[in-house]
Coordinates of C-alpha atoms in Angstrom, one line a residue:
X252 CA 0.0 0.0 0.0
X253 CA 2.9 2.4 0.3
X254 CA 5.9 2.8 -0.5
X255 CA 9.3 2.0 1.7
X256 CA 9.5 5.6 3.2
X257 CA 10.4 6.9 6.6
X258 CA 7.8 10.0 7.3
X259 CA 9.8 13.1 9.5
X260 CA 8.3 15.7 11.2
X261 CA 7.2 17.9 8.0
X262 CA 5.4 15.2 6.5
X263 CA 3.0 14.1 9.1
X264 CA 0.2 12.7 7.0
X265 CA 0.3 8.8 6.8
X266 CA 0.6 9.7 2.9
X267 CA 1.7 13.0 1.8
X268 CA -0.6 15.3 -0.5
X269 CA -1.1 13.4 -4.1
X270 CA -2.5 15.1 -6.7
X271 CA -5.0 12.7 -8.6
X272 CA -6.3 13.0 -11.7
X273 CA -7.3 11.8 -15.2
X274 CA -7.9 13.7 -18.2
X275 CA -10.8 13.4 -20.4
X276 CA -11.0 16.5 -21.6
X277 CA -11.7 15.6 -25.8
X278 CA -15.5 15.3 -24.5
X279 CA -17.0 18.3 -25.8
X280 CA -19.5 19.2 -23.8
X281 CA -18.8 18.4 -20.9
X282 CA -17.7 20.2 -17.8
X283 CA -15.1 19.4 -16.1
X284 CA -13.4 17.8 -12.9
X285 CA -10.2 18.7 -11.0
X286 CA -9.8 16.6 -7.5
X287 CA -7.0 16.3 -5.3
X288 CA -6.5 13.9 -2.4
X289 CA -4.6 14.0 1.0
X290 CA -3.7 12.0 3.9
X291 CA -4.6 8.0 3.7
X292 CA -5.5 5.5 1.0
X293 CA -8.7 5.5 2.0
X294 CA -9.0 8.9 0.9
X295 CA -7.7 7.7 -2.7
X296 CA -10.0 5.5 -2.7
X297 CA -13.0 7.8 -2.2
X298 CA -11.9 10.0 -4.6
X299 CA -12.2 7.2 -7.2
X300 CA -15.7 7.1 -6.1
X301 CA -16.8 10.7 -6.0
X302 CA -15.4 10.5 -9.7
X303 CA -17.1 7.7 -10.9
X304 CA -20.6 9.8 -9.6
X305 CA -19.2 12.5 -11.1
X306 CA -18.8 11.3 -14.5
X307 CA -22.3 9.6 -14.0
X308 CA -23.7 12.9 -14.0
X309 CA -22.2 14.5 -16.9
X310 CA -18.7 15.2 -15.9
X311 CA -15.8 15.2 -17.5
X312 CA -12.3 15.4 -15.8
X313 CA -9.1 17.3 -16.0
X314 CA -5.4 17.6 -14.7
X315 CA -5.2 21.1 -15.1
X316 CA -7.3 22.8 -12.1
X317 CA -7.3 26.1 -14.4
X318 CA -9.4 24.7 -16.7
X319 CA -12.2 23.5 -14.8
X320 CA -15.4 23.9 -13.3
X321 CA -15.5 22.4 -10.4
X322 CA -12.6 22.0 -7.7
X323 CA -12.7 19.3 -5.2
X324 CA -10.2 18.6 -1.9
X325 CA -10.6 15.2 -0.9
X326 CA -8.8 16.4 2.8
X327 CA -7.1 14.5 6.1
X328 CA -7.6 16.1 9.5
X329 CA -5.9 13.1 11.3
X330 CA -3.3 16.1 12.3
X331 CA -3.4 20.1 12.6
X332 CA -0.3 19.7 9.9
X333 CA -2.9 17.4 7.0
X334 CA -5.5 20.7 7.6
X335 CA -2.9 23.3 7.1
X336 CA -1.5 22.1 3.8
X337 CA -5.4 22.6 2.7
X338 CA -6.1 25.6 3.8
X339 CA -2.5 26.5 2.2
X340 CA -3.7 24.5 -1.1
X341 CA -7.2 26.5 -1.2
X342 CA -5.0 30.2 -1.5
X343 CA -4.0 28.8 -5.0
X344 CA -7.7 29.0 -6.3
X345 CA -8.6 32.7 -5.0
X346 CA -7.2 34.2 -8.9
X347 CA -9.4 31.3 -10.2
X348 CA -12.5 32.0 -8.9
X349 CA -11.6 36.0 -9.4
X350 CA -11.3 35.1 -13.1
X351 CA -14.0 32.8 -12.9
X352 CA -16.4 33.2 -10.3
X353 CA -18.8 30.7 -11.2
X354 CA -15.9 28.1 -10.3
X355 CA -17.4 25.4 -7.8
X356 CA -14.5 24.2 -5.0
X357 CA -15.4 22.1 -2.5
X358 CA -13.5 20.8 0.5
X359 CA -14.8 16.8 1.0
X360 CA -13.6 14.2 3.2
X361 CA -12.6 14.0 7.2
X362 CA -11.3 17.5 7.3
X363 CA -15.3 19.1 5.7
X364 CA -17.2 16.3 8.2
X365 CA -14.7 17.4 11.4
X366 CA -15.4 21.5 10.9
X367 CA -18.9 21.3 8.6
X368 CA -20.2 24.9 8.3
X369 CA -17.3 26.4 10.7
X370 CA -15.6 25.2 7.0
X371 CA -17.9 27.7 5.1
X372 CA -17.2 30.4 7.7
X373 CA -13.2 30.2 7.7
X374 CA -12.4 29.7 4.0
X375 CA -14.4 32.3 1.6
X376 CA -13.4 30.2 -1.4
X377 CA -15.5 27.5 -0.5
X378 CA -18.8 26.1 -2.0
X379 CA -19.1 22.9 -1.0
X380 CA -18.4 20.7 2.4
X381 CA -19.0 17.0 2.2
X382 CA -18.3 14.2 4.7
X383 CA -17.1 10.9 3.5
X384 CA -21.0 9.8 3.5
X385 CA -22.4 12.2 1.5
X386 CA -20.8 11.4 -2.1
X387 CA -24.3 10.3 -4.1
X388 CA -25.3 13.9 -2.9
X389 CA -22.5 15.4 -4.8
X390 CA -24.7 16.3 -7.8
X391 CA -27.1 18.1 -6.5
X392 CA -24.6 19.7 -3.9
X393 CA -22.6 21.0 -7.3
X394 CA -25.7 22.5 -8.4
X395 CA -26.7 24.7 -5.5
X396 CA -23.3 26.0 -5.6
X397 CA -23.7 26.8 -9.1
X398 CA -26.8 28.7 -7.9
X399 CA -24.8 30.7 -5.9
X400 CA -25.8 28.7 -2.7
X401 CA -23.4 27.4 -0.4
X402 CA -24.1 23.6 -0.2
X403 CA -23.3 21.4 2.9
X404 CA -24.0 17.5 3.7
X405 CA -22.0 15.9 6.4
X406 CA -24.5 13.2 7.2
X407 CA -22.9 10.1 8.7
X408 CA -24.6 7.1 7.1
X409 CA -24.7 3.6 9.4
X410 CA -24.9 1.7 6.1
X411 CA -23.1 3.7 3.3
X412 CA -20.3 1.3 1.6
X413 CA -20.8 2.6 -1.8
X414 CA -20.7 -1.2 -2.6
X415 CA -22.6 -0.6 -6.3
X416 CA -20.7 2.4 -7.3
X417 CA -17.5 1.0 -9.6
X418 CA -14.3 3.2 -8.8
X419 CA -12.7 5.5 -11.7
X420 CA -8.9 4.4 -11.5
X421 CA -7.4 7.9 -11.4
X422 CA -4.0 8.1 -12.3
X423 CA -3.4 4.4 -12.6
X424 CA -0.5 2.5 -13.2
X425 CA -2.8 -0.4 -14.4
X426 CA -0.6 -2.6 -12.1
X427 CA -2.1 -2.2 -8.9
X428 CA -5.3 -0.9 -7.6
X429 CA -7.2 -0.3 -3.8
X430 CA -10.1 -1.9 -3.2
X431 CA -12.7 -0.7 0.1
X432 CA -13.7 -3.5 2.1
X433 CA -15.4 -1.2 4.7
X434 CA -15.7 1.8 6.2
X435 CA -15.6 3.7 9.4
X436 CA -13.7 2.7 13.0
X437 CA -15.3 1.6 16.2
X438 CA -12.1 1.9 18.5
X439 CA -12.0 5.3 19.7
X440 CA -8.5 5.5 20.5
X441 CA -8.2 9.0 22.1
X442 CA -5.8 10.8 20.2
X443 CA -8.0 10.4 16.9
X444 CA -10.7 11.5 15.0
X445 CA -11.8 9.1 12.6
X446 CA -14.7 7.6 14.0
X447 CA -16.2 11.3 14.2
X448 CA -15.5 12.1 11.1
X449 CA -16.0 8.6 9.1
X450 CA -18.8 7.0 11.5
X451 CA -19.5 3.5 13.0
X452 CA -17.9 0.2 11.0
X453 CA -19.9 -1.3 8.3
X454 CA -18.6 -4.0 6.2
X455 CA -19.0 -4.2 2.4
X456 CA -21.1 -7.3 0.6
X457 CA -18.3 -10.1 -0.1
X458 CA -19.6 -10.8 -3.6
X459 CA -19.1 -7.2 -4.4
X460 CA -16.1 -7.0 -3.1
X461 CA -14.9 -9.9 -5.2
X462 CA -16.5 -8.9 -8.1
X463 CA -14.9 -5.5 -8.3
X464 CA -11.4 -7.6 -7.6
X465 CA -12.4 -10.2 -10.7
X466 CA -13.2 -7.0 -12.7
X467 CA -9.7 -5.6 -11.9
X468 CA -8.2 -8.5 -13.4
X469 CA -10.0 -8.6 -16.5
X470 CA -8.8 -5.4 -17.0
X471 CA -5.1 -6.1 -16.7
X472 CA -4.8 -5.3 -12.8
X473 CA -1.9 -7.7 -11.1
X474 CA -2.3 -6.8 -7.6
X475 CA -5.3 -5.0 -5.1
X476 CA -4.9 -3.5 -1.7
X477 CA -8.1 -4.8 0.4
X478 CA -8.6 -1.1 2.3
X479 CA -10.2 -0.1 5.4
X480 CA -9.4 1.5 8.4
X481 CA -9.3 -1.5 10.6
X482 CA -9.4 -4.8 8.3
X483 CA -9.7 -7.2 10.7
X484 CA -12.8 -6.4 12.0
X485 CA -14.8 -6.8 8.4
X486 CA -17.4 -8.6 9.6
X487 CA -20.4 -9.4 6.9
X488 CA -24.0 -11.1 7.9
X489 CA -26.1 -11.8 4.9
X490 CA -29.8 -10.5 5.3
X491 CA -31.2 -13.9 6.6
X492 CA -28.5 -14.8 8.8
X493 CA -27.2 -17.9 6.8
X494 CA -24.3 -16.4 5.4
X495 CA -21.2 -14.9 7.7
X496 CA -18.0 -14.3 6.4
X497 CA -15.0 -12.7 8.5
X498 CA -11.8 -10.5 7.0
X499 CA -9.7 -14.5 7.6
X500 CA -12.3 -15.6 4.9
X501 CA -12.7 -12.8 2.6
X502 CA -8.8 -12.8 2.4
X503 CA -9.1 -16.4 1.4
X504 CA -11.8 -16.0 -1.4
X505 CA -10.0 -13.2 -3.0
X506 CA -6.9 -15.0 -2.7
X507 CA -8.8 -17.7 -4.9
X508 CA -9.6 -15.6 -7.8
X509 CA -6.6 -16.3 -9.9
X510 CA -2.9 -17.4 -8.2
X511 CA -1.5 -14.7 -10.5
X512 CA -3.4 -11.8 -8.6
X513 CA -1.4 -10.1 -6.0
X514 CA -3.3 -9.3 -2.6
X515 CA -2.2 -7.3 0.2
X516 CA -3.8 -5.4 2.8
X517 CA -4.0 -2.6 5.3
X518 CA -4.4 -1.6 8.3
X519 CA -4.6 -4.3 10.9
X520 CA -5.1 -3.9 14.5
X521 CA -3.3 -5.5 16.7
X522 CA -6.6 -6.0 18.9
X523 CA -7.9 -8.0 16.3
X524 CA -6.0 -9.9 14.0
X525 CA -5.8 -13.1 14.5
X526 CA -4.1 -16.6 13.8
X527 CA -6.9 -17.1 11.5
X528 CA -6.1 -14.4 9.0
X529 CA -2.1 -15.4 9.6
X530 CA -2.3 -18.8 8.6
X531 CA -4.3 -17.4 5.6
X532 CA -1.8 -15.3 4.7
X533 CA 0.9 -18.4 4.9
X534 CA -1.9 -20.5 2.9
X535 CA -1.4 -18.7 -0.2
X536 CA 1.6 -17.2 -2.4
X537 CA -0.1 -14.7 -3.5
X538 CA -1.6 -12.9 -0.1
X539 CA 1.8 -10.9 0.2
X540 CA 4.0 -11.5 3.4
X541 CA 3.6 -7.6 5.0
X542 CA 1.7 -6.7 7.8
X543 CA 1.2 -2.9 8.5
X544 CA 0.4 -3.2 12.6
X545 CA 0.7 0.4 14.1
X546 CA 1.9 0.3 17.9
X547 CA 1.6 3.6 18.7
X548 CA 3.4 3.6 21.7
X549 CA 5.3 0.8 23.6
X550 CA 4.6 1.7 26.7
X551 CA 1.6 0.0 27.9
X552 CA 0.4 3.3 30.4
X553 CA 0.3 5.3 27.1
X554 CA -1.3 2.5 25.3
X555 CA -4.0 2.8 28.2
X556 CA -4.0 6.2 27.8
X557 CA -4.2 6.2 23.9
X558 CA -7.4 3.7 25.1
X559 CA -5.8 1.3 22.4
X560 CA -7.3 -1.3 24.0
X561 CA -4.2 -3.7 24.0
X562 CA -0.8 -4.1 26.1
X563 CA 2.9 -4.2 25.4
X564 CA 2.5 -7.5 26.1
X565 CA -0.1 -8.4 23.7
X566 CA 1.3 -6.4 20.5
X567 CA 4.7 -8.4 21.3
X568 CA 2.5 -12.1 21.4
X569 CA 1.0 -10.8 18.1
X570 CA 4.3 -10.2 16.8
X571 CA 5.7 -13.4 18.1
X572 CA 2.6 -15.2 16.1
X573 CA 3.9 -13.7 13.2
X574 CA 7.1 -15.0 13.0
X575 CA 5.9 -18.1 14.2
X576 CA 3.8 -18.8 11.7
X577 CA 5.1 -16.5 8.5
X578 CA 8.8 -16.8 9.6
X579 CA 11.0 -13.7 10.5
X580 CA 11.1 -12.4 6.6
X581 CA 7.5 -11.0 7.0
X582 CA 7.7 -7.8 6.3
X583 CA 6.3 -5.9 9.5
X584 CA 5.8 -1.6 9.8
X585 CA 4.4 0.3 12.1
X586 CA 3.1 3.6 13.3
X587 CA 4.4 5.5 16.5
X588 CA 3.6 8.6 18.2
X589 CA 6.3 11.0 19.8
X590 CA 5.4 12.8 22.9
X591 CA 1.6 11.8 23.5
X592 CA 0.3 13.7 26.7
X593 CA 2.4 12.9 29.6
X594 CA 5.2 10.5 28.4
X595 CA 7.7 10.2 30.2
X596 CA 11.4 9.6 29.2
X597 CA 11.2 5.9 30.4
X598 CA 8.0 5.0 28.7
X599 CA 9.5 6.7 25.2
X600 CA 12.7 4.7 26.1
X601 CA 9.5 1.5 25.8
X602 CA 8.8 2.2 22.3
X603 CA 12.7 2.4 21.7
X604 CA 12.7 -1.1 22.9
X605 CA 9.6 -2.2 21.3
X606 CA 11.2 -1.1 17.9
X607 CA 14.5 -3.4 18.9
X608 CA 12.5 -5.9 19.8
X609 CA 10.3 -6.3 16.6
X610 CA 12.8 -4.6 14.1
X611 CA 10.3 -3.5 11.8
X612 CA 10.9 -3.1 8.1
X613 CA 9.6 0.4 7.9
X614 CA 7.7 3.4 9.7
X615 CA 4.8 6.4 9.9
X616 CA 6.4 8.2 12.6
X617 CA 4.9 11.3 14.1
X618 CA 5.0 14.0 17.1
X619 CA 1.5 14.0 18.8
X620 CA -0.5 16.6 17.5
X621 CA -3.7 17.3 19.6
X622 CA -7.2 17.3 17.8
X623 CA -9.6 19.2 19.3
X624 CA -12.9 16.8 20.0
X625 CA -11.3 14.0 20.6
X626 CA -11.2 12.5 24.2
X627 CA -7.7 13.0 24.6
X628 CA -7.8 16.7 23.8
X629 CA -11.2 16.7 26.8
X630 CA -9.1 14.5 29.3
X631 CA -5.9 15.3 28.9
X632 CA -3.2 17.9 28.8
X633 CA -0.8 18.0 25.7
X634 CA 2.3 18.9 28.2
X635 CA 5.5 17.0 26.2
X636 CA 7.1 20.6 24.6
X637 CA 7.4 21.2 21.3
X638 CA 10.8 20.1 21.7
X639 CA 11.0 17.0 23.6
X640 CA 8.2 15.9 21.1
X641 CA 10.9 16.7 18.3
X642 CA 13.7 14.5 19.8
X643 CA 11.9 11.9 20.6
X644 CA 10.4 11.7 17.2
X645 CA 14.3 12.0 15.8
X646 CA 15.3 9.1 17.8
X647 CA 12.4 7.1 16.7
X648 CA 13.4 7.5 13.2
X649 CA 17.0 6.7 13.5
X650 CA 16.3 4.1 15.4
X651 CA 13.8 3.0 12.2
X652 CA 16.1 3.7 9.7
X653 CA 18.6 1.1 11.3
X654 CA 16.7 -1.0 11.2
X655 CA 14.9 -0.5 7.8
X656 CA 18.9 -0.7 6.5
X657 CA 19.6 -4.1 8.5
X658 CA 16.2 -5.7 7.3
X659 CA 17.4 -4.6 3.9
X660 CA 20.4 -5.3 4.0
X661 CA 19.3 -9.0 4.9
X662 CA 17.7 -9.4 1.4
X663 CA 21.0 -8.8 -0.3
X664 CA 22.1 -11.8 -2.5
X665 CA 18.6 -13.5 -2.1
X666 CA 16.1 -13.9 -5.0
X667 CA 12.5 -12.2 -4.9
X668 CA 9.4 -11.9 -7.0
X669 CA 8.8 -8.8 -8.2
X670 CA 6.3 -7.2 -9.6
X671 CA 6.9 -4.2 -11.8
X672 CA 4.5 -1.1 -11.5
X673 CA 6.1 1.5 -13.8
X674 CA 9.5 3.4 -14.3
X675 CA 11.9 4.2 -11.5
X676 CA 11.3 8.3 -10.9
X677 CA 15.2 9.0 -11.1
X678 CA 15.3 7.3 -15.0
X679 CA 13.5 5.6 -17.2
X680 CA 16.2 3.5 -17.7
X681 CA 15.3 1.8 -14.4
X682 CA 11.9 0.0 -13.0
X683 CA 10.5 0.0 -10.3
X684 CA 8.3 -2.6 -8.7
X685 CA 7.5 -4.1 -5.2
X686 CA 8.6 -7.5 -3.7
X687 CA 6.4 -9.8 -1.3
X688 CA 7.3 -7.6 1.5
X689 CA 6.1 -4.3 0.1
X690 CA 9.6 -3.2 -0.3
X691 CA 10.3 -1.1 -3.2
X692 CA 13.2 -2.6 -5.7
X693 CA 15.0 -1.1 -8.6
X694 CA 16.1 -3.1 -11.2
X695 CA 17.4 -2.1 -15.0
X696 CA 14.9 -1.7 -17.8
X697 CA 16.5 -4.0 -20.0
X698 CA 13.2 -6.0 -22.2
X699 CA 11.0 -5.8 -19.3
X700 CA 8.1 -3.7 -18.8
X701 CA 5.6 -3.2 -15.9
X702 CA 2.6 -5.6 -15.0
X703 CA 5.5 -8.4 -15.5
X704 CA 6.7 -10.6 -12.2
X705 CA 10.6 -11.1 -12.5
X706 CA 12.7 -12.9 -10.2
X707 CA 15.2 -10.1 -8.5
X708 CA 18.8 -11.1 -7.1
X709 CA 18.8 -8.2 -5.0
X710 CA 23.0 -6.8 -5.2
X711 CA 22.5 -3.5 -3.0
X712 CA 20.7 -1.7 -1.2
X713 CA 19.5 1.4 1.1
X714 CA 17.5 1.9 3.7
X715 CA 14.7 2.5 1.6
X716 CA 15.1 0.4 -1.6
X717 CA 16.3 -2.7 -2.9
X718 CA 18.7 -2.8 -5.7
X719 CA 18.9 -6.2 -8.3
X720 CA 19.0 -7.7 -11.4
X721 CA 16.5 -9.7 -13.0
X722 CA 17.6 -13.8 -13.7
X723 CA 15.9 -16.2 -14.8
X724 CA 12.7 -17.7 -13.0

């Protein structure tokens, strides 16, 4: 789901802003779409959808946000940091809307469904506000805006999955695509917002979900992403009862589609998964060996406070399964927060030794930022300074990067299966592609072209990317 990166301090978002879009622009006619999307996959996900109603209603789209006639922000307010960029992003469309007032922009996503019409009061620029629920209602919202009205619906569905609605693939490397298996969080850990600005869990229909995989592979797709903010707890119950299907299951019939379809997935909970989806995993070659399985913290106080719902002690038997049952070359990242209200030097010194303990492959690391409504901001005080928060947070990452070198490093002289997903960024001469582990390798261009799996002896390395050749399979 991402690549091998190491996120510091000025990139807090668990994905940094990606611009998406896909131009369409011969159909006369038409008017036109420019969205953007920020913070999590899930978020790039959505956007597919919004497009997809979008062009069902008339729309074309376009890469160049001059040209068109509506502007849409797919936004993160997971941290003050993801809001910022936005409201930095929406300065660039005042000489639009000068030019052309009758330009629509709307802000949608977490960020619209955490401030609703506080949105419309702060930023002048903006028409439209839509939660993550309220995507059908897009249409119509478009066309009170163009009445001159400003349009809001942050309605918080119990049952929305958009299960029906077949994703645009925006920008897509026709490799690799992300699939929604469900939406919304029931945790409530207190440092986050997500369940109050994407609602209560609700899992997708199975047969839709597999039918929008077996439709990915017609079309030439090698690989899908099973997305949602806390995979194993997908839990489906057909309408009479007869049919129940958990995320161990659903992994499994996906899996079964074709051998030569890739399937990963993201994010687990280490609450909830279980040996069950593990010995899925190990089941089948084609479920890839990488587990994203944030910690947070490895201090088990924190963890109480971060009302995680889990110990030390149970993220490190959840670890230990893992190796146990996938071996110690599953590739394992995390997520850790610097400085969350109160830590103390020995508790940070905890996740220190968490990180040596488990060794992870890679890491979203990030200083605690405090969002206002969540129960954390109401029951505690954000006290760790600004700079404490920032050395921690360095030593964290040096720490990661370490390790993310020695895990790498480990790979050197083996042979992997990768599969190639487009040209290297530094040279077309080079490809780039993804092993079982979700680490990003580099290998010359030679007769090979992306959508192939090659076998990689991997001669180098970083701590962010493998380095190989291709030999023969």
């Amino acid at each position: 789901m991402r690549n091998l990166e190491i996120l510091k301090e000025e990139d807090k978002e668990v994905l940094d802003v990606a611009r998406i879009s896909v131009d369409q622009e011969g159909k006369q006619g038409k008017k036109k779409l420019y969205i953007e999307s920020y913070g999590c996959q899930m978020n790039f996900s959505d956007s597919e959808i919004v497009t997809s109603i979008l062009q069902e209603n008339g729309f074309a789209t376009t890469s160049q946000y001059e040209e068109a006639d509506v502007i849409l922000l797919n936004t993160c307010a997971i941290r003050d940091n993801a809001e910022q960029k936005v409201r930095n992003r929406l300065k660039n469309f005042i000489p639009i809307k000068k030019k052309k007032p009758e330009t629509v922009v709307g802000v949608l996503g977490c960020m619209a469904e955490r401030l609703k019409t506080k949105f419309l009061e702060e930023e002048k620029i903006v028409d439209i506000v839509a939660g993550p629920d309220s995507y059908r209602d897009l249409p119509n919202l478009v066309d009170e805006a163009e009445d001159g009205q400003k349009a809001i619906n942050v309605f918080l569905s119990r049952d929305e999955t958009y299960a029906d609605i077949s994703p645009v693939r925006l920008n897509s490397n026709g490799v690799t695509a992300f699939v929604s298996i469900m939406r919304g969080c029931d945790n409530m850990c207190s440092f986050c917002v997500v369940p109050f600005t994407r609602g209560r869990e609700r899992s997708r229909d199975p047969y839709s979900i597999l039918k929008e995989c077996q439709d990915l592979l017609d079309n030439g797709y090698k690989e899908v992403t099973l997305l949602g903010q806390n995979v194993d707890s997908y839990k489906w119950t057909s309408e009479d009862a007869s049919e129940k299907v958990n995320f161990a299951q659903l992994l499994e019939r996906v899996a079964l589609i074709n051998p030569e379809l890739r399937v990963r997935f993201s994010t687990s909970h280490p609450k909830d998964i279980t040996d069950e989806v593990l010995y899925t995993m190990g089941k089948y070659e084609n479920i890839c060996n990488y587990i994203h399985l944030p910690a947070q913290s490895g201090n088990s106080a924190v963890l109480k406070r971060m009302n995680r719902t889990y110990d030390r002690e149970w993220y490190i038997n959840r670890i230990d399964a893992i190796h146990r049952i996938l071996g110690y070359d599953c590739g394992i990242s995390q997520d850790m927060i610097a400085g969350f209200c109160s830590e103390t030097e020995e508790e940070h010194q905890d996740t220190l030794s968490l990180m040596e303990y488990v060794k992870y492959d890679y890491g979203y690391m990030f200083a605690y930022s405090e969002r206002p409504g969540t129960p954390a901001a109401k029951k505690y005080v954000d006290d760790i300074s600004a700079e404490v928060k920032q050395r921690r947070l360095s030593e964290i990452i040096a720490l990661q990067m370490k390790h993310s070198l020695e895990r790498n490093e480990m790979a050197v002289g083996q042979v992997h299966k990768v599969l190639l997903e487009g040209f290297s960024k530094r040279s077309e001469d080079f490809l780039h592609g993804r092993n079982d582990q979700n680490k990003m390798v580099i290998i010359p261009r030679g007769n090979h072209k992306k959508g192939e799996y090659v076998q990689v002896l991997i001669t180098g390395c970083t701590s962010a990317t493998l380095k190989g050749e291709v030999v023969a399979g």
